[in-house]
Coordinates of C-alpha atoms in Angstrom, one line a residue:
Chain A
M13 CA 0.0 0.0 0.0
S14 CA 1.3 3.5 -0.9
H15 CA 1.5 5.9 2.0
D16 CA 0.6 9.6 2.0
P17 CA 3.9 11.4 2.8
S18 CA 2.1 14.0 4.8
D19 CA 1.1 11.2 7.2
H20 CA 4.7 10.4 8.0
D21 CA 4.4 12.0 11.5
L22 CA 1.4 10.0 12.4
R23 CA 3.0 6.8 11.1
E24 CA 6.0 7.3 13.3
R25 CA 3.9 7.9 16.4
F26 CA 1.9 4.8 15.7
A27 CA 5.0 2.8 15.1
A28 CA 6.3 3.8 18.5
L29 CA 3.0 3.0 20.1
R30 CA 3.0 -0.4 18.4
R31 CA 6.5 -1.2 19.6
E32 CA 5.5 -0.4 23.1
V33 CA 2.3 -2.4 23.0
E34 CA 4.1 -5.4 21.5
A35 CA 6.6 -5.3 24.3
H36 CA 3.8 -5.6 26.8
T37 CA 1.5 -8.0 25.0
P38 CA 0.4 -10.8 27.2
P39 CA 1.3 -14.3 26.0
L40 CA -1.3 -16.1 24.1
A41 CA -3.5 -18.1 26.5
L42 CA -6.1 -20.0 24.5
P43 CA -9.1 -21.1 26.5
E44 CA -8.8 -24.7 27.8
A45 CA -10.3 -27.4 25.6
P46 CA -13.6 -25.7 24.7
L47 CA -16.5 -28.0 24.0
P48 CA -17.3 -27.9 20.3
R49 CA -20.5 -26.2 19.6
A50 CA -23.2 -27.8 17.5
R51 CA -22.5 -26.5 14.0
P52 CA -25.3 -24.6 12.2
L53 CA -27.3 -26.9 9.9
P54 CA -25.8 -26.9 6.4
A55 CA -28.1 -25.4 3.7
W56 CA -28.7 -28.8 2.0
A57 CA -29.8 -30.4 5.3
A58 CA -32.1 -27.5 6.0
A59 CA -33.6 -27.8 2.5
A60 CA -34.1 -31.6 3.0
A61 CA -35.8 -31.0 6.3
V62 CA -38.2 -28.5 4.8
A63 CA -38.9 -30.8 1.9
A64 CA -39.6 -33.7 4.3
L65 CA -42.0 -31.5 6.3
I66 CA -43.9 -30.5 3.1
V67 CA -44.2 -34.1 2.0
G68 CA -45.4 -35.1 5.5
A69 CA -48.0 -32.4 5.6
L70 CA -49.3 -33.3 2.1
W71 CA -49.5 -37.0 3.1
L72 CA -51.4 -36.1 6.2
L73 CA -53.8 -33.9 4.2
R74 CA -54.3 -36.7 1.7
G75 CA -55.1 -39.3 4.3
T76 CA -57.1 -37.5 7.0
D77 CA -57.7 -33.9 8.0
G78 CA -55.9 -34.6 11.2
R79 CA -59.0 -35.6 13.3
G80 CA -59.5 -39.1 11.9
T81 CA -62.3 -38.0 9.5
P82 CA -62.3 -38.8 5.8
D83 CA -60.2 -36.6 3.6
L84 CA -61.3 -33.5 1.7
G85 CA -62.0 -35.3 -1.6
Q86 CA -64.3 -37.8 0.1
Q87 CA -66.1 -35.0 2.0
L88 CA -66.8 -33.2 -1.3
L89 CA -68.1 -36.4 -2.9
A90 CA -70.4 -37.0 0.1
S91 CA -71.8 -33.4 -0.1
A92 CA -72.5 -33.9 -3.8
Q93 CA -74.7 -36.9 -3.0
W94 CA -76.4 -35.2 -0.1
I95 CA -80.2 -35.2 -0.1
A96 CA -82.1 -32.5 1.7
P97 CA -84.1 -33.7 4.7
T98 CA -87.2 -31.8 3.4
D99 CA -87.3 -33.7 0.1
F100 CA -90.2 -35.8 1.3
L101 CA -92.4 -32.7 1.3
L102 CA -92.2 -32.8 -2.6
E103 CA -93.7 -36.2 -2.6
T104 CA -97.3 -35.0 -2.9
P105 CA -100.2 -37.4 -3.0
G106 CA -101.5 -38.2 -6.5
R107 CA -98.5 -36.6 -8.2
E108 CA -98.5 -39.5 -10.7
L109 CA -101.8 -38.1 -12.1
L110 CA -100.1 -34.8 -13.0
R111 CA -97.3 -36.4 -15.0
G112 CA -99.6 -37.7 -17.9
V113 CA -101.9 -35.7 -20.1
P114 CA -105.4 -37.2 -19.8
G115 CA -106.9 -38.5 -23.2
V116 CA -110.5 -38.2 -24.2
G117 CA -112.5 -41.2 -22.9
A118 CA -109.5 -42.5 -20.9
G119 CA -110.4 -44.2 -17.7
P120 CA -108.8 -43.2 -14.4
D121 CA -106.4 -46.1 -14.7
E122 CA -105.1 -44.8 -17.9
L123 CA -104.5 -41.4 -16.5
I124 CA -101.7 -42.9 -14.4
E125 CA -98.7 -43.1 -16.7
T126 CA -97.1 -46.4 -16.1
N127 CA -94.4 -48.0 -18.2
E128 CA -96.9 -50.5 -19.5
N129 CA -99.4 -47.8 -20.6
R130 CA -96.6 -45.8 -22.3
R131 CA -95.4 -48.9 -24.2
R132 CA -99.0 -49.6 -25.2
N133 CA -99.6 -46.1 -26.5
E134 CA -96.3 -46.1 -28.5
S135 CA -97.2 -49.4 -30.2
Chain B
M9 CA -8.7 -27.4 7.2
I10 CA -7.3 -24.3 8.8
D11 CA -5.2 -24.6 12.0
L12 CA -7.0 -22.1 14.1
E13 CA -4.6 -22.2 17.0
A14 CA -1.6 -21.6 14.8
E15 CA -3.4 -18.7 13.1
L16 CA -4.4 -17.1 16.4
E17 CA -0.8 -17.5 17.6
R18 CA 0.4 -15.8 14.4
H19 CA -1.9 -12.8 14.7
H20 CA -2.0 -12.5 18.5
G21 CA 0.1 -9.4 18.8
A22 CA -1.9 -7.5 16.2
A23 CA -5.1 -8.8 17.7
F24 CA -4.2 -7.5 21.1
G25 CA -3.4 -4.1 19.7
W26 CA -6.7 -4.1 17.8
A27 CA -8.6 -5.2 21.0
L28 CA -7.0 -2.3 22.9
S29 CA -8.3 0.1 20.2
C30 CA -11.8 -1.4 20.3
C31 CA -11.8 -1.0 24.1
A32 CA -10.5 2.6 24.0
W33 CA -7.1 1.5 25.3
D34 CA -8.4 -0.1 28.4
R35 CA -6.2 -3.1 29.0
P36 CA -8.6 -5.2 31.2
S37 CA -11.5 -4.7 28.8
A38 CA -9.2 -5.6 25.8
E39 CA -8.0 -8.8 27.5
D40 CA -11.6 -9.8 28.2
A41 CA -12.7 -9.0 24.7
L42 CA -9.8 -10.9 23.2
H43 CA -10.4 -13.9 25.4
A44 CA -14.1 -14.0 24.6
A45 CA -13.3 -13.7 20.8
Y46 CA -10.8 -16.6 21.0
L47 CA -13.4 -18.7 22.8
K48 CA -16.0 -17.9 20.1
I49 CA -13.5 -19.0 17.4
L50 CA -12.4 -22.2 19.2
D51 CA -15.9 -23.4 20.2
G52 CA -17.2 -22.8 16.7
S53 CA -19.6 -19.9 17.4
A54 CA -17.6 -17.8 15.0
V55 CA -16.7 -19.7 11.8
F56 CA -14.1 -18.6 9.3
A57 CA -15.8 -18.9 5.9
R58 CA -12.8 -17.8 3.9
R59 CA -14.6 -14.8 2.4
S60 CA -11.7 -12.6 3.5
T61 CA -8.2 -13.0 4.9
F62 CA -8.0 -14.7 8.3
R63 CA -6.8 -11.4 9.9
T64 CA -9.7 -9.4 8.5
W65 CA -12.1 -11.9 9.8
L66 CA -10.4 -12.2 13.2
F67 CA -10.5 -8.4 13.6
G68 CA -14.2 -8.4 12.8
V69 CA -14.9 -11.0 15.5
I70 CA -12.8 -9.0 18.0
R71 CA -14.7 -5.8 17.1
R72 CA -18.1 -7.4 17.5
T73 CA -17.1 -9.1 20.7
A74 CA -15.7 -5.9 22.2
A75 CA -19.0 -4.1 21.3
E76 CA -21.0 -6.9 22.9
L77 CA -19.0 -6.6 26.1
R78 CA -19.3 -2.8 26.1
R79 CA -23.1 -3.1 25.8
R80 CA -23.2 -5.7 28.5
R81 CA -21.1 -3.5 30.8
A82 CA -23.3 -0.5 30.1
L83 CA -26.3 -2.5 31.0
A84 CA -24.7 -3.9 34.2
R85 CA -23.7 -0.4 35.2
L86 CA -27.3 0.4 35.9
L87 CA -27.2 -2.0 38.9
P88 CA -25.8 -0.4 42.1
L89 CA -24.1 -3.6 43.2
D90 CA -22.2 -3.8 40.0
R91 CA -21.2 -0.2 40.4
L92 CA -19.3 -1.1 43.6
A93 CA -17.6 -4.0 42.0
Q94 CA -16.5 -1.9 39.0
R95 CA -15.1 0.8 41.2
A96 CA -12.8 -1.8 42.8
S97 CA -11.8 -3.4 39.5
T98 CA -10.9 -0.2 37.7
E99 CA -8.1 0.8 40.0
P100 CA -5.1 1.5 37.8
D101 CA -2.3 -1.1 38.0
P102 CA 1.0 0.4 36.9
E103 CA 2.5 -3.1 36.5
R104 CA -0.1 -4.0 33.9
A105 CA 0.1 -0.7 32.0
V106 CA 0.7 -1.3 28.3
I107 CA 1.8 2.2 27.5
R108 CA 4.6 3.8 29.7
S109 CA 6.2 6.5 27.5
E110 CA 4.6 10.0 27.6
A111 CA 4.4 10.3 23.8
S112 CA 2.5 7.0 23.4
A113 CA 0.3 7.9 26.3
R114 CA -0.6 11.1 24.6
L115 CA -1.4 9.3 21.4
A116 CA -3.5 6.7 23.2
A117 CA -5.4 9.5 25.0
A118 CA -6.0 11.3 21.7
L119 CA -7.2 8.0 20.1
A120 CA -9.5 7.3 23.0
A121 CA -11.1 10.8 22.5
L122 CA -12.0 10.0 18.9
A123 CA -15.3 8.6 17.8
E124 CA -15.4 4.9 17.8
R125 CA -15.3 4.4 14.0
Q126 CA -12.7 7.1 13.5
R127 CA -10.5 5.5 16.1
A128 CA -10.9 2.1 14.5
L129 CA -10.0 3.4 11.1
V130 CA -6.8 5.3 12.0
H131 CA -5.8 2.3 14.1
L132 CA -6.3 -0.2 11.2
V133 CA -4.5 2.0 8.7
F134 CA -1.6 3.4 10.8
Y135 CA -1.1 0.7 13.5
E136 CA -2.1 -2.4 11.6
D137 CA -0.9 -1.1 8.2
L138 CA -4.1 -2.1 6.4
S139 CA -5.4 -0.3 3.3
I140 CA -8.6 1.7 3.6
A141 CA -10.4 -1.0 1.6
Q142 CA -9.2 -3.7 4.0
A143 CA -10.1 -1.5 7.0
A144 CA -13.6 -1.0 5.5
A145 CA -14.0 -4.8 5.2
V146 CA -13.1 -5.2 8.9
L147 CA -15.6 -2.6 9.9
G148 CA -18.3 -3.7 7.5
V149 CA -18.6 -0.3 5.8
S150 CA -18.2 0.9 2.3
V151 CA -14.8 2.2 1.1
G152 CA -16.3 5.7 0.6
T153 CA -17.6 5.8 4.1
A154 CA -14.3 4.5 5.5
R155 CA -12.3 7.1 3.5
T156 CA -14.5 10.0 4.9
H157 CA -14.1 8.8 8.5
Y158 CA -10.4 8.3 8.0
E159 CA -9.9 11.8 6.7
R160 CA -11.9 13.3 9.6
A161 CA -10.1 11.1 12.1
K162 CA -6.7 12.3 10.9
R163 CA -7.7 15.9 11.2
R164 CA -9.2 15.4 14.7
L165 CA -6.2 13.4 15.8
R166 CA -3.8 16.1 14.8
D167 CA -5.9 18.7 16.6
L168 CA -5.9 16.6 19.7
L169 CA -2.2 16.1 19.5
G170 CA -1.7 19.9 19.1
E171 CA -0.5 19.6 15.5
G172 CA -3.6 21.0 13.8
D173 CA -2.0 24.4 13.1
T174 CA 1.2 22.9 11.6
R175 CA -0.6 21.3 8.6

């Protein structure tokens, strides 16, 4: 490193100080047999741990929701097949009569559209 | 694999001077800081990652350790019991004095009067013979910032040494 000549005075002062300090520097006394500390986790190990956690979490989500109940997919399927408990109210008496159009001269039996009547009419 | 003990042995003299500077030329504090820094290095709390020279890294560890000890002491000073203990421990011990000549004592007093960063910069450049860029790396600041502090530090140091009017 090139030194600024105008700093010569300061350099001399510091050199004298340094000589004096070095003359009174205590001998090196390293701490006695320090216990090795646990090293910080290497980056690859941390990444592997995170990946394992993600896989574990996905596996748990796939199997159960954590409370022993069926998984999300099964719950959605179940809700698609769900039937409202008030559906029976739509089962009105004589609703079969309303499905067929009554013909002229048709008896009450023929008003009820059955599979047999429909087949007979078609033929 | 680096031989830490051999490296510490090699840089011990410079490390002690740097620890003194970090502790405003207070020998007991410097010895404590240096011991704590060596402990950190040997027990693996501070790991040399070879991003700089060993000396630059070692000086960084010493600087941070000295700052930690200073903060801890400032906090402990709030406790009255500690105040008594400190009074007993800060008695000057002529046998343990590092600086004995008048000229060096004046320089050390002037350095102690500088702001922390300014003191660190002039010490690293003049005492340790580092370049400003290397000193900036030790202190973790940009070269521009280091240069500004360095120039201010030189002016202030000359003023404190009574040489301000001669330049």
